[in-house]
Coordinates of C-alpha atoms and ligand atoms in Angstrom, one line a residue:
X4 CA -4.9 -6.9 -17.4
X5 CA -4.3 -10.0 -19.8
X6 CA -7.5 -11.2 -22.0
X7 CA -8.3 -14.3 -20.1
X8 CA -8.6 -16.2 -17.3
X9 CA -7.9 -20.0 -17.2
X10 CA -7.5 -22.0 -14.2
X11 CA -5.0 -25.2 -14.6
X12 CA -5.3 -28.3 -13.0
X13 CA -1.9 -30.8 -13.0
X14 CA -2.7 -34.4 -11.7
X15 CA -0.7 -36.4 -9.9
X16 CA 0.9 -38.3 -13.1
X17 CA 1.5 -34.9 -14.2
X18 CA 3.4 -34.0 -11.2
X19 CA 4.7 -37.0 -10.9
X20 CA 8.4 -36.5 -11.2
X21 CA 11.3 -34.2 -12.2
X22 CA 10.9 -34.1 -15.1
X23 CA 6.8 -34.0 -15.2
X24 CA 6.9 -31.2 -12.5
X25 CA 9.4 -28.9 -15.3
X26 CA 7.1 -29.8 -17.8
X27 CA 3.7 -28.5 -16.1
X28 CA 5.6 -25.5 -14.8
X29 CA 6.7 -24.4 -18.9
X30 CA 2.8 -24.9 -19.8
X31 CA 1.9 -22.9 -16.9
X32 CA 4.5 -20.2 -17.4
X33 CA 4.1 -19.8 -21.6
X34 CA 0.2 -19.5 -21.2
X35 CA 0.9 -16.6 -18.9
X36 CA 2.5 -15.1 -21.3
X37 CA -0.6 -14.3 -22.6
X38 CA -3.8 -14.7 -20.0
X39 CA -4.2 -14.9 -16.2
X40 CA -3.2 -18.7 -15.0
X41 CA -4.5 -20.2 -12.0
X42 CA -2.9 -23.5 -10.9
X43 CA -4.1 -26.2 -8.9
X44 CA -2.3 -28.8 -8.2
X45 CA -2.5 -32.9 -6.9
X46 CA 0.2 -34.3 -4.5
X47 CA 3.0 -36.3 -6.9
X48 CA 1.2 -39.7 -8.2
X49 CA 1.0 -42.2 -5.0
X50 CA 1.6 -40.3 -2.6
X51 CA -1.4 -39.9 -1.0
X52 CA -2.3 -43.3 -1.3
X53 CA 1.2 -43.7 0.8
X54 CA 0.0 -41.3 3.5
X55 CA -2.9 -43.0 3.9
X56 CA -1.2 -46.2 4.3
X57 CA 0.8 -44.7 6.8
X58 CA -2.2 -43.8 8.8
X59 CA -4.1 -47.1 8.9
X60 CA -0.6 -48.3 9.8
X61 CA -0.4 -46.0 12.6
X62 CA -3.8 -47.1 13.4
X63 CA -3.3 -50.3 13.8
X64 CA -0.2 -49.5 16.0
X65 CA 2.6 -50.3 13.3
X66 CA 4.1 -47.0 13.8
X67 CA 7.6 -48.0 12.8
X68 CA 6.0 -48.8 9.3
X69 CA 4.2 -45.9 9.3
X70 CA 7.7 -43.9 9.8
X71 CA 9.3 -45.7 7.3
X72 CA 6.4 -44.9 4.5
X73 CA 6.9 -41.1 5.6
X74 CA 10.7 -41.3 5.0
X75 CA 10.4 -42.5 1.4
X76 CA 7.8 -39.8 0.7
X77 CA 10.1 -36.9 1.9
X78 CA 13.3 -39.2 0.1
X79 CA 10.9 -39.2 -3.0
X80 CA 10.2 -34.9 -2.9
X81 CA 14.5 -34.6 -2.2
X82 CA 15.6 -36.6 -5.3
X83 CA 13.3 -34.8 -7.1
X84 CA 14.4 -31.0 -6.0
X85 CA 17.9 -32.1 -6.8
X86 CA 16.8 -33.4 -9.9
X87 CA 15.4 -29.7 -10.9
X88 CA 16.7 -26.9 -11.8
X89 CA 16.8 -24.9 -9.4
X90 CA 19.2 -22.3 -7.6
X91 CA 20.4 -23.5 -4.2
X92 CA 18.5 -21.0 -1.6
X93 CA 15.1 -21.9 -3.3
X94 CA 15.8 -25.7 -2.6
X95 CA 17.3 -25.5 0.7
X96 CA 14.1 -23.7 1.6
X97 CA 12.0 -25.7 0.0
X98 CA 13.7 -28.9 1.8
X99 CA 12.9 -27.2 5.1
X100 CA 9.4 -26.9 4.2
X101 CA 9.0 -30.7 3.3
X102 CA 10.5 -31.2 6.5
X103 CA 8.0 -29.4 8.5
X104 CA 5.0 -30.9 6.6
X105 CA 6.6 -34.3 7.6
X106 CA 7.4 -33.3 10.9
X107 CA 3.4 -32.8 11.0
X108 CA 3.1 -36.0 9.6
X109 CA 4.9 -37.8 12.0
X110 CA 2.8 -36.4 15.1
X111 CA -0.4 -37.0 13.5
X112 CA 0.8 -40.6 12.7
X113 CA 2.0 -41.0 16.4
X114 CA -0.8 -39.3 18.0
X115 CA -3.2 -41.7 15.9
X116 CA -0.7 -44.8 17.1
X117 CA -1.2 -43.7 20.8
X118 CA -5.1 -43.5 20.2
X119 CA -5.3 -46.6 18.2
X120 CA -7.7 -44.2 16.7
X121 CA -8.0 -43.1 13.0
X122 CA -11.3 -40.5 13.4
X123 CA -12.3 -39.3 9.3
X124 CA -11.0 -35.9 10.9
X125 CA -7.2 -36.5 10.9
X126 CA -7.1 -39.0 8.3
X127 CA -8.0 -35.6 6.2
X128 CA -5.2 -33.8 7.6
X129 CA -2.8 -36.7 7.3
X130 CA -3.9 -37.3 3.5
X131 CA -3.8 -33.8 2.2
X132 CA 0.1 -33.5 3.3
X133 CA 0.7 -34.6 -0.5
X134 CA -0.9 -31.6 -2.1
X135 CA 1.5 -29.3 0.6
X136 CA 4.2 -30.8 -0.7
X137 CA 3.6 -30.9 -4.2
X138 CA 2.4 -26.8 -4.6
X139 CA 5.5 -24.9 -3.4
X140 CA 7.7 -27.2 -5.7
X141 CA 5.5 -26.3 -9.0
X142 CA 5.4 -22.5 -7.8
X143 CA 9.2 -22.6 -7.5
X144 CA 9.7 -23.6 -10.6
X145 CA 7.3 -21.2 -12.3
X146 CA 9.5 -18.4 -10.9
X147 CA 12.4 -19.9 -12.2
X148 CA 10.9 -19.7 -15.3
X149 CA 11.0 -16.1 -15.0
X150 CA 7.0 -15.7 -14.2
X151 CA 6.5 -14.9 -10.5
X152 CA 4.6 -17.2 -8.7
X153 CA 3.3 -18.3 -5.2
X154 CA 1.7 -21.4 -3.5
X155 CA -1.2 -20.7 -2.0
X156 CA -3.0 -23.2 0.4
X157 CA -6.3 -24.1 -0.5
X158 CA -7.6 -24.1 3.7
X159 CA -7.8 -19.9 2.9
X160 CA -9.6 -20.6 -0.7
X161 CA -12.7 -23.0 -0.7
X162 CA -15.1 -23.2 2.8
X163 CA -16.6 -26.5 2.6
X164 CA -19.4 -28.2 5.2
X165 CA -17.7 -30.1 8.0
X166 CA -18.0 -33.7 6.3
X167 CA -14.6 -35.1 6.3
X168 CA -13.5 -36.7 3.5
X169 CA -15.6 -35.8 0.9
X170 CA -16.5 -32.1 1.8
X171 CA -19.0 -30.1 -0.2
X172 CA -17.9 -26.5 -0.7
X173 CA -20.0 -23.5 0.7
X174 CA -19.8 -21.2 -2.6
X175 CA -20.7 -18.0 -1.7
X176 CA -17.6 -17.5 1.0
X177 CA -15.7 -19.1 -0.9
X178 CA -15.8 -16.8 -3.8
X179 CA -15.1 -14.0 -1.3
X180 CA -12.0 -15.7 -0.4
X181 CA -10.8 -15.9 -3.6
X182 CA -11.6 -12.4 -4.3
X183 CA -9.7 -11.0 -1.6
X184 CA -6.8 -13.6 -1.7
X185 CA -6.2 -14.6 -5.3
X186 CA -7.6 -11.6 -7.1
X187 CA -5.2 -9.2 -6.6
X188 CA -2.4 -12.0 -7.4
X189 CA -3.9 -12.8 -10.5
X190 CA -4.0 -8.8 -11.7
X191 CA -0.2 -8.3 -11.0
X192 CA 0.4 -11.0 -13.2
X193 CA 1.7 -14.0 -10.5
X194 CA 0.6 -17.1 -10.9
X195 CA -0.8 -18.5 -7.9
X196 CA -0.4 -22.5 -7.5
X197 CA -3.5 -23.5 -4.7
X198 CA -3.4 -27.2 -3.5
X199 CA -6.1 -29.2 -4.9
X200 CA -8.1 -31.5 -2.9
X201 CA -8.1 -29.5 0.2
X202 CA -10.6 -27.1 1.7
X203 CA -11.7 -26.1 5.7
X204 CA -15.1 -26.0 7.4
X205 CA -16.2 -22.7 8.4
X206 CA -14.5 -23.0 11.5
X207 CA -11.3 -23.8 9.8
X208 CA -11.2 -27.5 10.2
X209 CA -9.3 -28.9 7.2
X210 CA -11.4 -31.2 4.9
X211 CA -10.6 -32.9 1.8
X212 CA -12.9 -33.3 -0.6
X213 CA -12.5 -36.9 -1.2
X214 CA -10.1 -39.2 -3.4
X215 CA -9.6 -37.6 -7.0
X216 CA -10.9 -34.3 -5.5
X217 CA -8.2 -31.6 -7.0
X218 CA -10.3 -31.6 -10.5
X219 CA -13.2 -30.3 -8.4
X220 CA -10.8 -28.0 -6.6
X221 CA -9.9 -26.3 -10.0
X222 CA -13.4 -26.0 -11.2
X223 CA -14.2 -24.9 -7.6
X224 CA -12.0 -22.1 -8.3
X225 CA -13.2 -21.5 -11.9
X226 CA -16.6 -21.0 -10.9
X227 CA -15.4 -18.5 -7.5
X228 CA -13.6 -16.4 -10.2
X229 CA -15.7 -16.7 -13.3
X230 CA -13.4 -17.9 -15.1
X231 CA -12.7 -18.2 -18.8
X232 CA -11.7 -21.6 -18.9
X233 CA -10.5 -24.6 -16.8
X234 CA -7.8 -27.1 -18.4
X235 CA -7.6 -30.2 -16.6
X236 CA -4.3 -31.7 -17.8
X237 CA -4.0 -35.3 -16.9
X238 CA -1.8 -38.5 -18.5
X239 CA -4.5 -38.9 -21.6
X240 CA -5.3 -37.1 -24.3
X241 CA -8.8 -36.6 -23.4
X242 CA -12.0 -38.3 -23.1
X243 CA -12.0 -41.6 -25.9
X244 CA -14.2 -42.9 -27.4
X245 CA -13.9 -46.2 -25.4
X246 CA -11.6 -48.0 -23.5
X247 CA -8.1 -48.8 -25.7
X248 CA -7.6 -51.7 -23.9
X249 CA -10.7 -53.0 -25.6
X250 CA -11.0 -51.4 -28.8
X251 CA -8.0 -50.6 -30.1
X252 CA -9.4 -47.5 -32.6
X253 CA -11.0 -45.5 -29.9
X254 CA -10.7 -42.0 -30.6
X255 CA -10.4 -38.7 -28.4
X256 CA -13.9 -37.1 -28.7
X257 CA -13.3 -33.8 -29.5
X258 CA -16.2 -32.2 -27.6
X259 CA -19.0 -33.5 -25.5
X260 CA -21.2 -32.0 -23.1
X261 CA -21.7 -31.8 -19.5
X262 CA -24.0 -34.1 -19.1
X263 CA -22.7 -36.8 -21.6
X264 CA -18.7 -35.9 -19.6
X265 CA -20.5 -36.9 -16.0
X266 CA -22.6 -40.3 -17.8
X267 CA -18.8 -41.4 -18.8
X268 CA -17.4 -40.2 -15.1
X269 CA -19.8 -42.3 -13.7
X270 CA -19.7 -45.1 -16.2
X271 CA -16.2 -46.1 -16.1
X272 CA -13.9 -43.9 -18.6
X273 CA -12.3 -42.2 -15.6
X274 CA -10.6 -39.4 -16.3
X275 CA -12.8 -36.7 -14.0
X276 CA -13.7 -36.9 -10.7
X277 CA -17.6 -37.2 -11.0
X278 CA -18.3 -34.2 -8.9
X279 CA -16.5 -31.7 -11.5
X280 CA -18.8 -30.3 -13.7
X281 CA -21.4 -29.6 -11.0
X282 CA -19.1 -26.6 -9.9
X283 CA -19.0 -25.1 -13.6
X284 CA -22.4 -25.9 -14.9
X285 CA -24.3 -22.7 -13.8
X286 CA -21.7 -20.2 -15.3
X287 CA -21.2 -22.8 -18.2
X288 CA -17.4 -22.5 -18.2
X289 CA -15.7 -25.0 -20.4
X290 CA -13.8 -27.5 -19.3
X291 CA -10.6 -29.2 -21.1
X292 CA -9.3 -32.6 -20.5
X293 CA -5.4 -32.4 -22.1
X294 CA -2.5 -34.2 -21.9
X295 CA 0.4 -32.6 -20.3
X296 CA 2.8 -35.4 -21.4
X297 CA 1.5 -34.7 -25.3
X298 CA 0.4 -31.1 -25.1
X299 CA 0.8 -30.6 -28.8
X300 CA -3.2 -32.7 -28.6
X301 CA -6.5 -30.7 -28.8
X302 CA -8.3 -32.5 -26.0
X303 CA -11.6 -33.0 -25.3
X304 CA -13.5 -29.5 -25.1
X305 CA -17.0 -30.0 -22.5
X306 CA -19.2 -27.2 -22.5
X307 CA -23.0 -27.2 -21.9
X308 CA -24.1 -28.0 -25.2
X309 CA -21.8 -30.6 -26.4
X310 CA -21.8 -31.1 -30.0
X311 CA -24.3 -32.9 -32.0
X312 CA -23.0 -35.8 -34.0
X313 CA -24.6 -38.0 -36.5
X314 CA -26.7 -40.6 -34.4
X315 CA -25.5 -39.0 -31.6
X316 CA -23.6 -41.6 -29.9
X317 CA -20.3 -40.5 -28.3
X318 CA -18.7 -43.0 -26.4
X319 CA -19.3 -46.8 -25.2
X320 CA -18.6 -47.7 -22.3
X321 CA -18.1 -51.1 -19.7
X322 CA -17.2 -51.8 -16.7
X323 CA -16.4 -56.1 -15.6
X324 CA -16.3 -55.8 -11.6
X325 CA -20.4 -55.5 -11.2
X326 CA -22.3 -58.3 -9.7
X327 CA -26.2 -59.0 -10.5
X328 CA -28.3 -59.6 -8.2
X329 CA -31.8 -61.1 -9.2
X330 CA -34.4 -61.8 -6.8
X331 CA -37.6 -63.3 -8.4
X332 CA -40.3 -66.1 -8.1
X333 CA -44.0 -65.5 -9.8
X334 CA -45.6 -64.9 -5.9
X335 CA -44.0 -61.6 -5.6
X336 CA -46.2 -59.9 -8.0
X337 CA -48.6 -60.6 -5.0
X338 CA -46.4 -58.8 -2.9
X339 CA -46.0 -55.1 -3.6
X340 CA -43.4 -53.6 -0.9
X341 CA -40.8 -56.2 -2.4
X342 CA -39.1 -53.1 -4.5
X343 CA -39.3 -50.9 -1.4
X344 CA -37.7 -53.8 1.1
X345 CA -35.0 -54.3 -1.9
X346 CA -34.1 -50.9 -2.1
X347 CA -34.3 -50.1 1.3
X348 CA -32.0 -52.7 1.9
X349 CA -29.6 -52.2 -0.5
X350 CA -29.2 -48.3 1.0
X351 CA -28.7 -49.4 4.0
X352 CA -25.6 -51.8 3.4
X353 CA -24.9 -49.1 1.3
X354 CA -24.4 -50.8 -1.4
X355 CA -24.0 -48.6 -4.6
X356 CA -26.8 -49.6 -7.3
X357 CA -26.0 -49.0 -11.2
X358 CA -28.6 -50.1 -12.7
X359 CA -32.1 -51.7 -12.2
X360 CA -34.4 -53.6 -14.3
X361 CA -37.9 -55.2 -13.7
X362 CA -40.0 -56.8 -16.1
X363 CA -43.6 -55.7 -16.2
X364 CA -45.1 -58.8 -15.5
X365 CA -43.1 -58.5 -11.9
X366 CA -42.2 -61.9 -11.2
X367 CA -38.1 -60.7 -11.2
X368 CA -36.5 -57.7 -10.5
X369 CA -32.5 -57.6 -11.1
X370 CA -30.2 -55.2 -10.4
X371 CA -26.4 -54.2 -10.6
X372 CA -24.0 -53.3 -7.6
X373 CA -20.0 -53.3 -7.5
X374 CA -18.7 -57.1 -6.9
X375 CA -17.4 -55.3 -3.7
X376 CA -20.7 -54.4 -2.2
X377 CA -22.5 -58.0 -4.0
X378 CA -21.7 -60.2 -0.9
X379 CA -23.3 -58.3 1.9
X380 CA -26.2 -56.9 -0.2
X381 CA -27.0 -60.7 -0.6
X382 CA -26.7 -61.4 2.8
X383 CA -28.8 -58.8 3.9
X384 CA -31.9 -60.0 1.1
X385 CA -31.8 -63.1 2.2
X386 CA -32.3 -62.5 5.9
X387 CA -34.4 -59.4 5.2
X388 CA -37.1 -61.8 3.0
X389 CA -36.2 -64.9 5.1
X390 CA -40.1 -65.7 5.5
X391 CA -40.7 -64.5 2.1
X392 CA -38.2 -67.4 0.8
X393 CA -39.8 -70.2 3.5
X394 CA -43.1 -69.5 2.8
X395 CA -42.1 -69.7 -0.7
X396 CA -43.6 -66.3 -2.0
X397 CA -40.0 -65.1 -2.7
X398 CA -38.4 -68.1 -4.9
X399 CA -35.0 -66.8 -5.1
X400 CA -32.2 -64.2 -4.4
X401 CA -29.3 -64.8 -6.8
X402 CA -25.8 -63.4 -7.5
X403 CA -24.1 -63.4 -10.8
X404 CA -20.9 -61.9 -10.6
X405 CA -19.8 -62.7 -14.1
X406 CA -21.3 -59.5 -16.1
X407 CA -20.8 -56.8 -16.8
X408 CA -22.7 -53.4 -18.0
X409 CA -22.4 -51.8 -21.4
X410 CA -23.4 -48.5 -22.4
X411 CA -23.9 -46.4 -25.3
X412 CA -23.9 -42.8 -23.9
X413 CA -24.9 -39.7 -26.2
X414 CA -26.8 -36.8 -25.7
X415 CA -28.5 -36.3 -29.1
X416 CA -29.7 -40.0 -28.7
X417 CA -32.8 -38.2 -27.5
X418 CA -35.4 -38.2 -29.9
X419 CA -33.3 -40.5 -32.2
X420 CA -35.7 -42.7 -33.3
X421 CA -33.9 -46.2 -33.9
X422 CA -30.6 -46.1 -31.1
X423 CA -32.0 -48.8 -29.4
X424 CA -32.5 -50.8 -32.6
X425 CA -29.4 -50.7 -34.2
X426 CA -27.6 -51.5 -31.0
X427 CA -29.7 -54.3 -30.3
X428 CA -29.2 -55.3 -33.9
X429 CA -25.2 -55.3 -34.2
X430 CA -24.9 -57.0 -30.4
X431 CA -27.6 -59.8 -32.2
X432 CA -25.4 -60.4 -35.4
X433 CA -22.4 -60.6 -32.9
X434 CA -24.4 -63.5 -30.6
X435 CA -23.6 -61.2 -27.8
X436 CA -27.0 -62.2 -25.4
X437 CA -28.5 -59.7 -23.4
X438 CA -29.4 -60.2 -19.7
X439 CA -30.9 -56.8 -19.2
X440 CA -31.5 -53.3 -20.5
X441 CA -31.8 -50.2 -18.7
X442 CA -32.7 -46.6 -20.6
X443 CA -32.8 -44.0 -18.4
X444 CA -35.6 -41.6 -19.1
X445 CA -33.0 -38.8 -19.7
X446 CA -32.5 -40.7 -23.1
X447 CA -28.4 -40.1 -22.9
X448 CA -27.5 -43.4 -22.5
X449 CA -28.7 -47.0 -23.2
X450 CA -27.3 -48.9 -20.9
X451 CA -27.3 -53.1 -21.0
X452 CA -26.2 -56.1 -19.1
X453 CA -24.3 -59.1 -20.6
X454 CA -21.6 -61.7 -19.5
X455 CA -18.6 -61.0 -18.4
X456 CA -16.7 -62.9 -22.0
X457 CA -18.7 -61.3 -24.0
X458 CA -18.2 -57.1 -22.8
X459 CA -15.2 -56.7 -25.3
X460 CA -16.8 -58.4 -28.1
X461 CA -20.0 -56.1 -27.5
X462 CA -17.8 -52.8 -27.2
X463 CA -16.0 -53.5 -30.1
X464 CA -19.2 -54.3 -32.0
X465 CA -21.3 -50.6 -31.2
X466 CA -17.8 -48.9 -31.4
X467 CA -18.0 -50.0 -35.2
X468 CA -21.7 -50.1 -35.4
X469 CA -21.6 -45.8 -34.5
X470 CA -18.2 -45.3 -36.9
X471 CA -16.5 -44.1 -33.1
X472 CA -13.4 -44.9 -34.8
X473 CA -13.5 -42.5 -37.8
X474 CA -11.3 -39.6 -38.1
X475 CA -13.5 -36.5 -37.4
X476 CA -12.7 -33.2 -38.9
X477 CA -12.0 -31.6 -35.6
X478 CA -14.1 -28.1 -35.7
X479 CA -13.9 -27.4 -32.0
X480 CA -11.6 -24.4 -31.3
X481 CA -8.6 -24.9 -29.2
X482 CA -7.9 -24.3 -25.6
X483 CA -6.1 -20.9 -24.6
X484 CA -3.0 -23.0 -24.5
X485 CA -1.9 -25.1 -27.2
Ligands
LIG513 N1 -4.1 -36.4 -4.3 C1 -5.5 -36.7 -4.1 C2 -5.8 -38.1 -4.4 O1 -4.9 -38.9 -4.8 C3 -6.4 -35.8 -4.9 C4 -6.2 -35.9 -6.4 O2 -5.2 -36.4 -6.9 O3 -7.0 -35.4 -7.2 O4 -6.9 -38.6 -4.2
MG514 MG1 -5.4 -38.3 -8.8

């Protein structure tokens, strides 16, 4: 039995080509050396943004443009077998097992052409076909490596509920699958490569569990196992410090917690699909984010407890396509459902709210959805307190889509006495003005509103403010595989 076991996760940059694909399959194979390896893997980057192109096409009855997106996919999966090294019976048969995924493919994309119908169902099938391609090409060339191992389709690993595209798994049969199918893999020493994103219902309907979803597959499978660790290598070197587009010093952090990893998921610095962590946060397995393309980096380490820094700020972070919506007048402190008719509303246009903000005196309330959802949440106020606004009680329902929201996440801001003040302090001295603030009572982030120009100026004011950009003397240990 080796010491450990650690479950790695390639993304789709990481599988991206040739030469990516030999790359992830040499970190997989020299960490085997020495524990138990799991892999999970992502289709090749774009395709299954291609295959779902293909199926909207079909959809809409373009099914000769649908055929043609399928034939650069499997022309994309043959140059890069030729490119690798491989002996010639592994790639003739792995060329007759793209074929018969795409031979799938093209009935689904017909039979959806015929329907004119796209149901949530098939679009699943049809958009996991990436991660079925991709796996049996990183197992092959494990084995060439020398270390056996074996694709394994993730429909006979994680049992999920029956909501297509973005399933929830069902753990507990789950983790008897696992036992009975990857267990026994795992203790002769192969190195089983599973399909991320993909799972089936409990009556073996195939789900996905939605866009981004192979990190939650490998942490899935971390937890089923109990494993030691999960490595989720990626195109980045971990979690920064802030976006480098807008603050050129932004470091990697070198460890931060669950809960600070998911604030940062949510707010912007996307490296993780947000739903990771909730698999691995009972058993408190850590999580690494690494790069495959610079593997010689530590990462970012996230465990339960993070580590405290000075100040406790670890990251700031904005995002620019966020609309605000304000809906005021001083009457509607007279009227107290308007909150409840807001909200209401919003959920049921579905618009996605990031952050709200009412003033105690109650004559405005504001709040923050995606410039994608800002339209028809307007819409919908305005004819939802149409009486309101004649009779005059509700003044006005505005949009302002030139903001954006700034944060300054940490967990150890809690009990900090002065976080606010300093932050509030280095965006004054900067002229940066402040629309509206938002602290969560969970105290791990403080989280403001300001226009659109100024976001950069603000990031790159807090990131200096909190010293983001100093070298830290990196204490955390590193992953099983450096
Ligand atoms: N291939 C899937 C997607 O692009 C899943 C993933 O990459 O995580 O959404
Ligand atoms: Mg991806």
């Amino acid at each position: 039995m080796k010491s450990k076991l650690v479950v790695m996760k390639f993304g789709g940059t990481s599988v991206g080509d040739a030469s990516c694909i030999a790359r992830a399959a040499q970190i997989a194979a020299s960490a085997a050396g020495e524990n138990s390896v799991l892999v999970v893997v992502s289709a090749m980057s774009s395709v299954t943004n291609r295959l779902i192109e293909a199926a909207t096409l079909a959809e809409s009855g373009e099914s000769a443009k649908a055929q043609e997106i399928l034939k650069a996919i499997r022309h994309l999966h043959e140059a890069t077998l030729r490119e690798l090294a491989l002996d010639a019976e592994t790639r003739i048969q792995l060329m007759s097992h793209i074929d018969r995924v795409l031979a799938d493919a093209k009935r689904l994309c017909e039979g959806t052409a015929l329907l004119r119908e796209l149901t949530p169902r098939s679009l699943d099938v049809i958009s996991s076909l990436g991660e079925r391609l991709s796996a049996p090409i990183v197992a092959a060339m494990i084995a060439a490596l020398g270390t056996a191992s074996e694709p394994v389709e993730a429909t006979e690993l994680i049992v999920t509920d029956g909501f297509f595209g973005g399933a929830e798994p069902l753990m507990d049969p789950t983790r008897q699958r696992c036992e009975a199918r990857l267990r026994p893999l795992l203790q002769k020493g192969n190195v089983p490569v599973v399909t991320g994103f993909i799972g089936a219902s409990q009556e073996g309907a195939l789900t996905t569990l939605g866009r981004g979803g192979s990190d939650y597959s490998a942490t899935i499978l971390s937890a089923a196992l109990l494993a030691d660790e999960a490595i989720i290598w990626t195109d980045v070197n971990g979690v920064l410090s802030a976006d480098p587009r807008l603050v050129p010093e932004a470091r990697t952090i070198p460890e931060i917690s669950y809960r600070e990893a998911a604030e940062l998921a949510y707010f912007g610095a996307k490296v993780l699909h947000p739903k990771t962590l909730r698999a691995v946060m009972p058993h408190e397995i850590p999580v690494w984010i690494r790069n495959s393309f610079a593997p010689q980096e530590a990462g970012t380490k996230i465990t339960a407890k993070g580590r405290s820094k000075a100040g406790g700020v670890k990251a700031i972070t904005a995002i620019g396509d966020v609309s605000l919506i304000a809906l005021g007048g001083p009457a509607i402190v007279g009227l107290p459902d308007v909150v409840g008719r807001t909200f209401s509303t919003t959920a049921r246009v579905r618009a996605n709210v990031l952050l709200i903000s009412q003033s105690s005196s109650q004559n405005d309330i504001c709040f923050i959805v995606a410039s994608a959802d800002a339209k028809r949440t307007v819409e919908a106020l305005r004819e939802q307190f149409s009486q309101d606004l004649a009779h005059h009680k509700v003044e006005h329902i505005s949009l302002d889509p030139r903001i954006a929201i700034v944060a300054v996440v940490g967990e150890n801001m809690r009990g900090t006495v002065g976080m606010a003040g300093r932050t509030f302090s280095a965006l004054g001295r900067e002229s940066v003005n402040i629309i509206a603030i938002a602290q969560g009572s969970s105290e791990s982030n403080i989280s403001f509103v300001v226009e659109l120009h100024d976001m950069r100026k603000a990031v790159v004011a807090l990131h200096g403010e909190f010293s983001l950009g100093a070298v830290e003397v990196n204490h955390a240990e590193r992953s099983s595989h450096l």
